[in-house]
C-alpha positions as a printed NumPy array, in Angstrom:
array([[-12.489,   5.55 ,  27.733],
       [ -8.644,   5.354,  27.066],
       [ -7.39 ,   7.152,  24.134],
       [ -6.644,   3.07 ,  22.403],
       [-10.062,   2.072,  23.215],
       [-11.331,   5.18 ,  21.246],
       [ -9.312,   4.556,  18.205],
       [-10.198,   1.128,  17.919],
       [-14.103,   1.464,  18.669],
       [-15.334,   1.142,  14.986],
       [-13.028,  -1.758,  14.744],
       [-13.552,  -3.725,  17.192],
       [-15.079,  -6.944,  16.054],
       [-12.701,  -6.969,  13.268],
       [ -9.969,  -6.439,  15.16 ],
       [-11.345,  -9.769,  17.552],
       [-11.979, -11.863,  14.502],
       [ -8.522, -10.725,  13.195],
       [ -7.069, -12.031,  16.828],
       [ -8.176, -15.244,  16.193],
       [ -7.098, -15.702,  12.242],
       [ -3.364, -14.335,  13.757],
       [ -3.039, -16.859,  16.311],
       [ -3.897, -19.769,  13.607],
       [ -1.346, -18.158,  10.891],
       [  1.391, -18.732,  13.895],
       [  0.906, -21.813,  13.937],
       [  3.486, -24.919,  13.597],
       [  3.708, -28.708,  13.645],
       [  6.389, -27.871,  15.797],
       [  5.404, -27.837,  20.103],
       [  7.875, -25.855,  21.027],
       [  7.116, -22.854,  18.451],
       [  3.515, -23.271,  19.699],
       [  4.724, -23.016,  23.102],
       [  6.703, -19.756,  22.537],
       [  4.274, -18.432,  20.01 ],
       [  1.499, -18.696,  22.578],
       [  3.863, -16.959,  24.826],
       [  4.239, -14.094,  22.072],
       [  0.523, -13.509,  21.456],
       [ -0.305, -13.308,  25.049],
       [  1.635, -10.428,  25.695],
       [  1.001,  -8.263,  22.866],
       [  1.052,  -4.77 ,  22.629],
       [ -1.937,  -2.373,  21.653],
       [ -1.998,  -3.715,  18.186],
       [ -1.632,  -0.308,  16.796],
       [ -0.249,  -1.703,  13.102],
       [ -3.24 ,  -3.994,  12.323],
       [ -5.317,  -1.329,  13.561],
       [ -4.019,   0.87 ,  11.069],
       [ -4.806,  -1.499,   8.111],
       [ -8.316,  -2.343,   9.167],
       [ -9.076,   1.68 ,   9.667],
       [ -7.374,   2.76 ,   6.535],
       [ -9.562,  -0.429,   4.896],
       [-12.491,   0.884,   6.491],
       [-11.899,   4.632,   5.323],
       [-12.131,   3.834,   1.705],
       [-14.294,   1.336,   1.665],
       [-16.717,   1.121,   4.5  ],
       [-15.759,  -2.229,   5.261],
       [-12.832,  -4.957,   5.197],
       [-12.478,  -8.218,   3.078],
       [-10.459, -11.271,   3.754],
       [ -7.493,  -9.739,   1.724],
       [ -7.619,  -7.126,   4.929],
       [ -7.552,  -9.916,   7.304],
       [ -4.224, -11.347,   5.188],
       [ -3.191,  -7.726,   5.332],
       [ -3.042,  -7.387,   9.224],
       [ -1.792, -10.863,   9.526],
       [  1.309, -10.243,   7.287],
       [  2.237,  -7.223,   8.757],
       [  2.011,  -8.555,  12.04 ],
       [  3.929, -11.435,  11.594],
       [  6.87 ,  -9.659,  10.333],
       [  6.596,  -6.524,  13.024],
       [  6.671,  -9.644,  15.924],
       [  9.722, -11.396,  14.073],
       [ 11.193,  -8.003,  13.504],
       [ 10.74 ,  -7.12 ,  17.38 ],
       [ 12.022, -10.821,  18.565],
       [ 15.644, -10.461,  16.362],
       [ 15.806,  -6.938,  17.513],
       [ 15.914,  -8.262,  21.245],
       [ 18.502, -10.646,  19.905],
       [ 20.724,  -7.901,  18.29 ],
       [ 20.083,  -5.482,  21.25 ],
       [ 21.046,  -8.255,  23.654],
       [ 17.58 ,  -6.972,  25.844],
       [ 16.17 ,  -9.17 ,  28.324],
       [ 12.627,  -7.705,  28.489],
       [  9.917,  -6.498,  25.943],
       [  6.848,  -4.673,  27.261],
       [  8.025,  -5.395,  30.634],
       [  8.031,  -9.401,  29.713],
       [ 10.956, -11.366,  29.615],
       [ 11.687, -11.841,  25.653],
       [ 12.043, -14.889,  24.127],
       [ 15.895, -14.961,  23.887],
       [ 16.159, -14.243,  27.939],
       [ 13.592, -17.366,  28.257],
       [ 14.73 , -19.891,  25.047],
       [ 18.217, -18.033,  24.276],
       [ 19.542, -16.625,  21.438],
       [ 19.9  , -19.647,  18.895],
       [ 16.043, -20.015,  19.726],
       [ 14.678, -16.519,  19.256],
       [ 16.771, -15.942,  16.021],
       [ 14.752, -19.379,  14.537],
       [ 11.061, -18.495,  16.065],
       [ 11.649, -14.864,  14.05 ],
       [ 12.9  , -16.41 ,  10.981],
       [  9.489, -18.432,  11.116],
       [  7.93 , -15.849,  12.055],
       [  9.259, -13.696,   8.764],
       [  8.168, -17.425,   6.737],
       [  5.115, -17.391,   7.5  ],
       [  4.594, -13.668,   6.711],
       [  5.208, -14.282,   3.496],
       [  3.848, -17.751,   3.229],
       [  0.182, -16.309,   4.001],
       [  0.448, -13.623,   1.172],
       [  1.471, -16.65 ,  -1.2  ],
       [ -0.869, -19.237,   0.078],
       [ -3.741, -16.456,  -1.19 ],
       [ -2.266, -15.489,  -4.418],
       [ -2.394, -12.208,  -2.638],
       [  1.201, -10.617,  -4.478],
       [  0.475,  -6.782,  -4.411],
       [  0.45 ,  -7.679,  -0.629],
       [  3.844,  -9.549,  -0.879],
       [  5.477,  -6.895,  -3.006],
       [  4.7  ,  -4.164,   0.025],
       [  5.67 ,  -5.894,   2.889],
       [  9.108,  -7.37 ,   1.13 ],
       [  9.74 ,  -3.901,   0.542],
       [  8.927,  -3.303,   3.785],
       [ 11.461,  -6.113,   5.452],
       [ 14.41 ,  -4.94 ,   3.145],
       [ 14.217,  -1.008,   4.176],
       [ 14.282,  -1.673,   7.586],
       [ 17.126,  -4.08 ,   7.256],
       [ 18.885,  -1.465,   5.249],
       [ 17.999,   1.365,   7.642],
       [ 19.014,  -0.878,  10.936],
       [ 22.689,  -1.237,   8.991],
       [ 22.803,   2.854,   7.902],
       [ 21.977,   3.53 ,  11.793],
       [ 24.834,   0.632,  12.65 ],
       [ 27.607,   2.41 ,  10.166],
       [ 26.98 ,   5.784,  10.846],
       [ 26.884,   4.93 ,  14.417],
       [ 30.66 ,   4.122,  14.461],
       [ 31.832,   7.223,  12.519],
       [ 29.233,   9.528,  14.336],
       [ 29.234,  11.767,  10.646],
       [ 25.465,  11.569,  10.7  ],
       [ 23.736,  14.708,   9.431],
       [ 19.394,  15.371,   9.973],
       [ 18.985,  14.642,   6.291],
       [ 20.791,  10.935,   7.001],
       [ 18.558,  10.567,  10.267],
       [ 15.325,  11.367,   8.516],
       [ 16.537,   8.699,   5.965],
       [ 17.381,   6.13 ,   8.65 ],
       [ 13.985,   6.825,  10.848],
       [ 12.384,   6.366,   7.732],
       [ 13.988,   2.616,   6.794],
       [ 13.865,   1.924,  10.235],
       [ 10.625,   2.491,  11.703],
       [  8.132,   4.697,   9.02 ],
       [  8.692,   1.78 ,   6.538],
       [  6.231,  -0.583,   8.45 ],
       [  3.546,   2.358,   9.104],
       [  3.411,   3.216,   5.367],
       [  3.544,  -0.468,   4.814],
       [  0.15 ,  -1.012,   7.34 ],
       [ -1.903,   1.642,   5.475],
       [ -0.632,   0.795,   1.989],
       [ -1.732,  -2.494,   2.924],
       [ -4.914,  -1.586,   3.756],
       [ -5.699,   0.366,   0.769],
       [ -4.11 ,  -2.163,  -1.234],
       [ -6.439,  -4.766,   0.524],
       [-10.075,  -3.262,  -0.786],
       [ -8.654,  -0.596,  -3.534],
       [ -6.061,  -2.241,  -5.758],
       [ -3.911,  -0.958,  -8.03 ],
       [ -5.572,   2.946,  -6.943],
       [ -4.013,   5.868,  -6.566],
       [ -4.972,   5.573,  -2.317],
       [ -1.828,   2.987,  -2.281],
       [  0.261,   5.258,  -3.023],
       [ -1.644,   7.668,  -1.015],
       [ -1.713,   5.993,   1.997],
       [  1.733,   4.441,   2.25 ],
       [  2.608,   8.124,   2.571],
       [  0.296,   8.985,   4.879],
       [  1.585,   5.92 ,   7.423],
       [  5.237,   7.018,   6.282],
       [  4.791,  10.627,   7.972],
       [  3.156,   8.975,  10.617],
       [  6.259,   6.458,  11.551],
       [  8.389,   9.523,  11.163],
       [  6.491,  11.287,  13.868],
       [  6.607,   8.055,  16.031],
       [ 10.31 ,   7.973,  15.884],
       [ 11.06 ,  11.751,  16.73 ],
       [  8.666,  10.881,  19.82 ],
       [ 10.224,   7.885,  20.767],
       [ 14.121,   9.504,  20.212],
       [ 12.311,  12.53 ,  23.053],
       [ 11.852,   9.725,  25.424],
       [ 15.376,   9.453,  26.014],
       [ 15.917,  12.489,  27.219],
       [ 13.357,  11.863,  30.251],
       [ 10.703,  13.704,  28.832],
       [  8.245,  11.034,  30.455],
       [  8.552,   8.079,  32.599],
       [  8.311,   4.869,  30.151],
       [ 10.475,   2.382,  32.061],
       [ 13.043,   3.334,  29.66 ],
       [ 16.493,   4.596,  30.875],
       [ 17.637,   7.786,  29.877],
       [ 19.93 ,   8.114,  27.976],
       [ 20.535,   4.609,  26.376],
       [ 20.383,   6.177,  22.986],
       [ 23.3  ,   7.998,  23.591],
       [ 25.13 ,   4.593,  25.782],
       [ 24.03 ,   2.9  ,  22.752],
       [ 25.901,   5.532,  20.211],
       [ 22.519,   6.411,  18.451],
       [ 22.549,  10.041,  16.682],
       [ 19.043,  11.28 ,  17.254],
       [ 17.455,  14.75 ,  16.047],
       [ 17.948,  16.671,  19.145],
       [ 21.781,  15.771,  19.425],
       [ 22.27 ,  16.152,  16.144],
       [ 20.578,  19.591,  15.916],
       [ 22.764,  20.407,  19.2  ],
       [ 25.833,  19.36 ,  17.028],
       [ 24.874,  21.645,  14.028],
       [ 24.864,  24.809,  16.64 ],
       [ 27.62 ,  24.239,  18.42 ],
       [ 31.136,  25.767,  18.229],
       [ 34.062,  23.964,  17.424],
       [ 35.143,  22.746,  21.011],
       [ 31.431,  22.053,  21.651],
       [ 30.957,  19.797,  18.966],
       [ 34.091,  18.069,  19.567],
       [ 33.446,  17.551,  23.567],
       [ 30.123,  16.467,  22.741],
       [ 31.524,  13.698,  19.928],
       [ 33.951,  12.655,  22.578],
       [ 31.432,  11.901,  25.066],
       [ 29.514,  10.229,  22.535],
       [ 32.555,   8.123,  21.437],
       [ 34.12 ,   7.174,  24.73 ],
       [ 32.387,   8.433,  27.664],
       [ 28.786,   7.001,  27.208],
       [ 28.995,   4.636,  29.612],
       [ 30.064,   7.25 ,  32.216],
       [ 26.478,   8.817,  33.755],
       [ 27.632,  11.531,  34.951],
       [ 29.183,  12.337,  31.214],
       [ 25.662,  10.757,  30.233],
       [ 23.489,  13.775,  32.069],
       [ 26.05 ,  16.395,  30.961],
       [ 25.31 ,  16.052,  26.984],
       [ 21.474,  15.57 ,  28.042],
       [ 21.731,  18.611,  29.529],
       [ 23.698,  20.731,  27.172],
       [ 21.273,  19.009,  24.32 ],
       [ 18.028,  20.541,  26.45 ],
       [ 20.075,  24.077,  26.769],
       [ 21.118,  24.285,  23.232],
       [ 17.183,  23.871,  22.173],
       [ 17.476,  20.049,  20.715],
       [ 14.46 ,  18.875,  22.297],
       [ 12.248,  21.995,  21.303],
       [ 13.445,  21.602,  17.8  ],
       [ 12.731,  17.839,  17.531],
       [  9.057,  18.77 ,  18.766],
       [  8.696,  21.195,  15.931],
       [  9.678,  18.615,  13.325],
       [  7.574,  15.551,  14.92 ],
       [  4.287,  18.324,  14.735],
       [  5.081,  19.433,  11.01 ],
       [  5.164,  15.316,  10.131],
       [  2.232,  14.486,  12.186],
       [  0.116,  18.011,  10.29 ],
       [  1.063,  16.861,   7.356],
       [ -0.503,  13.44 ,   7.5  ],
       [ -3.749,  15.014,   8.909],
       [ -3.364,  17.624,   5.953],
       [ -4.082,  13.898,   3.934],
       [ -6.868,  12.927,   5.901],
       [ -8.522,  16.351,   5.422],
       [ -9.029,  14.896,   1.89 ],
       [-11.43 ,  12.401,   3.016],
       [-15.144,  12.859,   4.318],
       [-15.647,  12.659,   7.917],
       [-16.823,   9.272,   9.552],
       [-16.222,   7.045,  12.199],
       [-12.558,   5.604,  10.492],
       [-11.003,   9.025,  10.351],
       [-11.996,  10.272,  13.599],
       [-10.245,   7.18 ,  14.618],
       [ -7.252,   7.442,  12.424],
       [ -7.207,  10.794,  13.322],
       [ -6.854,  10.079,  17.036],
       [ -4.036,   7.743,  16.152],
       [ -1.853,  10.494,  14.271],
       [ -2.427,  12.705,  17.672],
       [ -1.955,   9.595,  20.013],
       [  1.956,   8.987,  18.163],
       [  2.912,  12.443,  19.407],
       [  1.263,  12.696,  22.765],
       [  1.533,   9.178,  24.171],
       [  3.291,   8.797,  27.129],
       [  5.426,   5.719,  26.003]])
C-alpha cells in the first residue's frame, strides 16, 4: 500500500464524504467558474491539508463533526486559490504536470477564479457562524501574503540571514499546516489548550516541508522540477545561505554575484550548486528539517497510541522522505 494510502486509511470515508461537500462549496451561478472549477478538482493533489484536519479531529476526539467538514473545506479553498495566484505571480504554465488555469483561461481569469476561490473560503466559515474557524484561516491568508512579500524584498537585496528564512518559510508555507491542525482541533475542541497545541505541531511540520522542498532544487531527487530554479528565481534557501555564512570574503561575494547576475547562465547555475554541496549546505539543511520534523513527533508522543497518530505520524515522516 503506498505510503498516502496508509496515512489516510482511518479516514477514508470522511475524506470521500468531505470530496463531495468541497466540490458543492465551489460552486457558482457562474458556467464558466463551474467549468474551470471542475477542471481544478479533477486534478487535485493527495489532499494532504484536509487530511491533516480530519486526523488531528480524529486524534482528540475519536471522530469529526460538521464544523470538521467546514474546517477542511475552508482550508482547501484558500490553499487552491493560494496555488492558482501563485501560478499567476510565478508566470508557470503547469501545476502537477496539468496545464494551470492561467496557461488555459489567462491571467485576468485565474486572478478572478482565486479571488472566488479566497470568497468562498471565508463565506463558508460565515454562512455557519463558525468564527474561531474564520479567525485561523484569516490569519492564515495574511502571513503568507506577508511572508510571499519578505521572500520578494529580501530577494532583491540578497541580505537574508537563516533567522529571516525560518521567518519567511514559516509565513510562507508552515502558516497553512499549523492552520489545518489548529483547525481541526478547533473543529471538535474549542477554545482548548490542543489549538494552540496543534497549530504548533502543523507549524514544525510546514517548516520541515519547506527545508525538503528548498533540497529538491539541488537535484536531490527527480520531481520534474528543474534544478536550480530557486537560485534562477533569486530565492535564498537554507543550504545557500548556510554556504554564505562559511564562506570567505571572495567566496561570498562570487557566490552573491552569481546569484545577482549570472542565474540565468547554467553553467554559473551548476557551479554555486556545486560549491553549496562541497561547503556542506545540503547536509546542514537535512539536520535542521530532522530536528523540526522530531520535534513535532516529540508532540505526538503526548498522545495515546491509535489509529490517527500512527497516521499522523506517517505524515510527519512522509514530509521529509517523499520523493517530490
Amino acid at each position: 500500500m503506498k505510503i498516502v494510502s496508509q496515512i489516510r486509511e482511518p479516514i477514508e470515508d470522511e475524506m470521500e464524504l468531505f470530496e463531495a461537500k468541497f466540490l458543492k462549496s465551489m460552486s457558482s451561478k457562474v458556467a464558466l467558474f463551474n467549468r474551470i472549477t471542475y477542471y481544478i478538482v479533477n486534478r487535485k493533489g493527495k489532499q494532504m491539508r484536509p487530511m491533516f484536519v480530519f486526523l488531528t479531529a480524529k486524534l482528540l476526539n475519536g471522530k469529526v463533526d460538521e464544523r470538521t467538514y467546514t474546517g477542511a473545506s475552508i482550508i482547501e479553498l484558500i490553499h487552491t486559490a493560494s496555488l492558482v495566484h501563485d501560478d499567476v505571480v510565478d508566470d508557470s504554465n503547469k501545476r502537477r504536470g496539468f496545464f494551470s488555469i492561467n496557461a488555459l483561461w489567462k491571467n485576468k481569469i485565474a486572478v478572478l477564479v482565486g479571488d472566488f476561490l479566497f470568497s468562498k473560503g471565508l463565506l463558508v466559515s460565515l454562512e455557519n457562524k463558525d468564527y474561531d474557524l474564520l479567525h485561523i484561516i484569516s490569519n492564515a491568508v495574511r502571513d503568507m501574503s506577508e511572508g510571499e512579500l519578505l521572500q520578494i524584498e529580501k530577494a532583491r537585496l540578497l541580505d537574508i540571514t537563516e533567522e529571516v528564512y525560518y521567518d519567511i518559510i514559516r509565513q510562507k508555507t508552515a502558516t497553512l499546516i499549523a492552520a489545518c491542525c489548529s483547525m481541526g482541533a478547533c473543529s471538535v475542541r474549542p477554545d482548548s489548550e490542543e489549538v494552540e497545541t496543534f497549530r504548533k505541531f502543523g507549524e514544525l511540520c510546514g517548516m520541515a516541508f519547506q527545508i525538503k522542498d528548498d533540497l529538491f532544487d539541488y537535484g536531490a531527487e527527480k520531481i520534474g522540477k528543474p534544478t536550480g530554479i530557486d537560485i534562477k528565481e533569486q530565492k535564498m534557501t537554507l543550504p545557500l545561505i548556510y554556504a554564505l555564512n562559511n564562506s570567505d570574503k571572495d567566496k561570498k561575494k562570487w557566490l552573491i554575484n552569481s546569484i545577482k547576475n549570472h542565474n540565468k547562465n547554467k553553467k554559473r547555475v551548476s557551479e554555486v550548486i556545486a560549491y553549496v554541496k562541497e561547503k556542506g549546505g545540503l547536509d546542514y539543511a537535512v539536520t535542521k528539517m530532522l530536528e523540526f520534523k522530531d520535534e513535532a513527533l516529540a508532540i505526538l508522543d503526548n498522545y495515546p497510541d491509535s489509529e490517527y497518530k500512527s497516521s499522523l505520524t506517517l505524515m510527519v515522516n512522509y514530509v521529509v522522505d517523499r520523493k517530490k
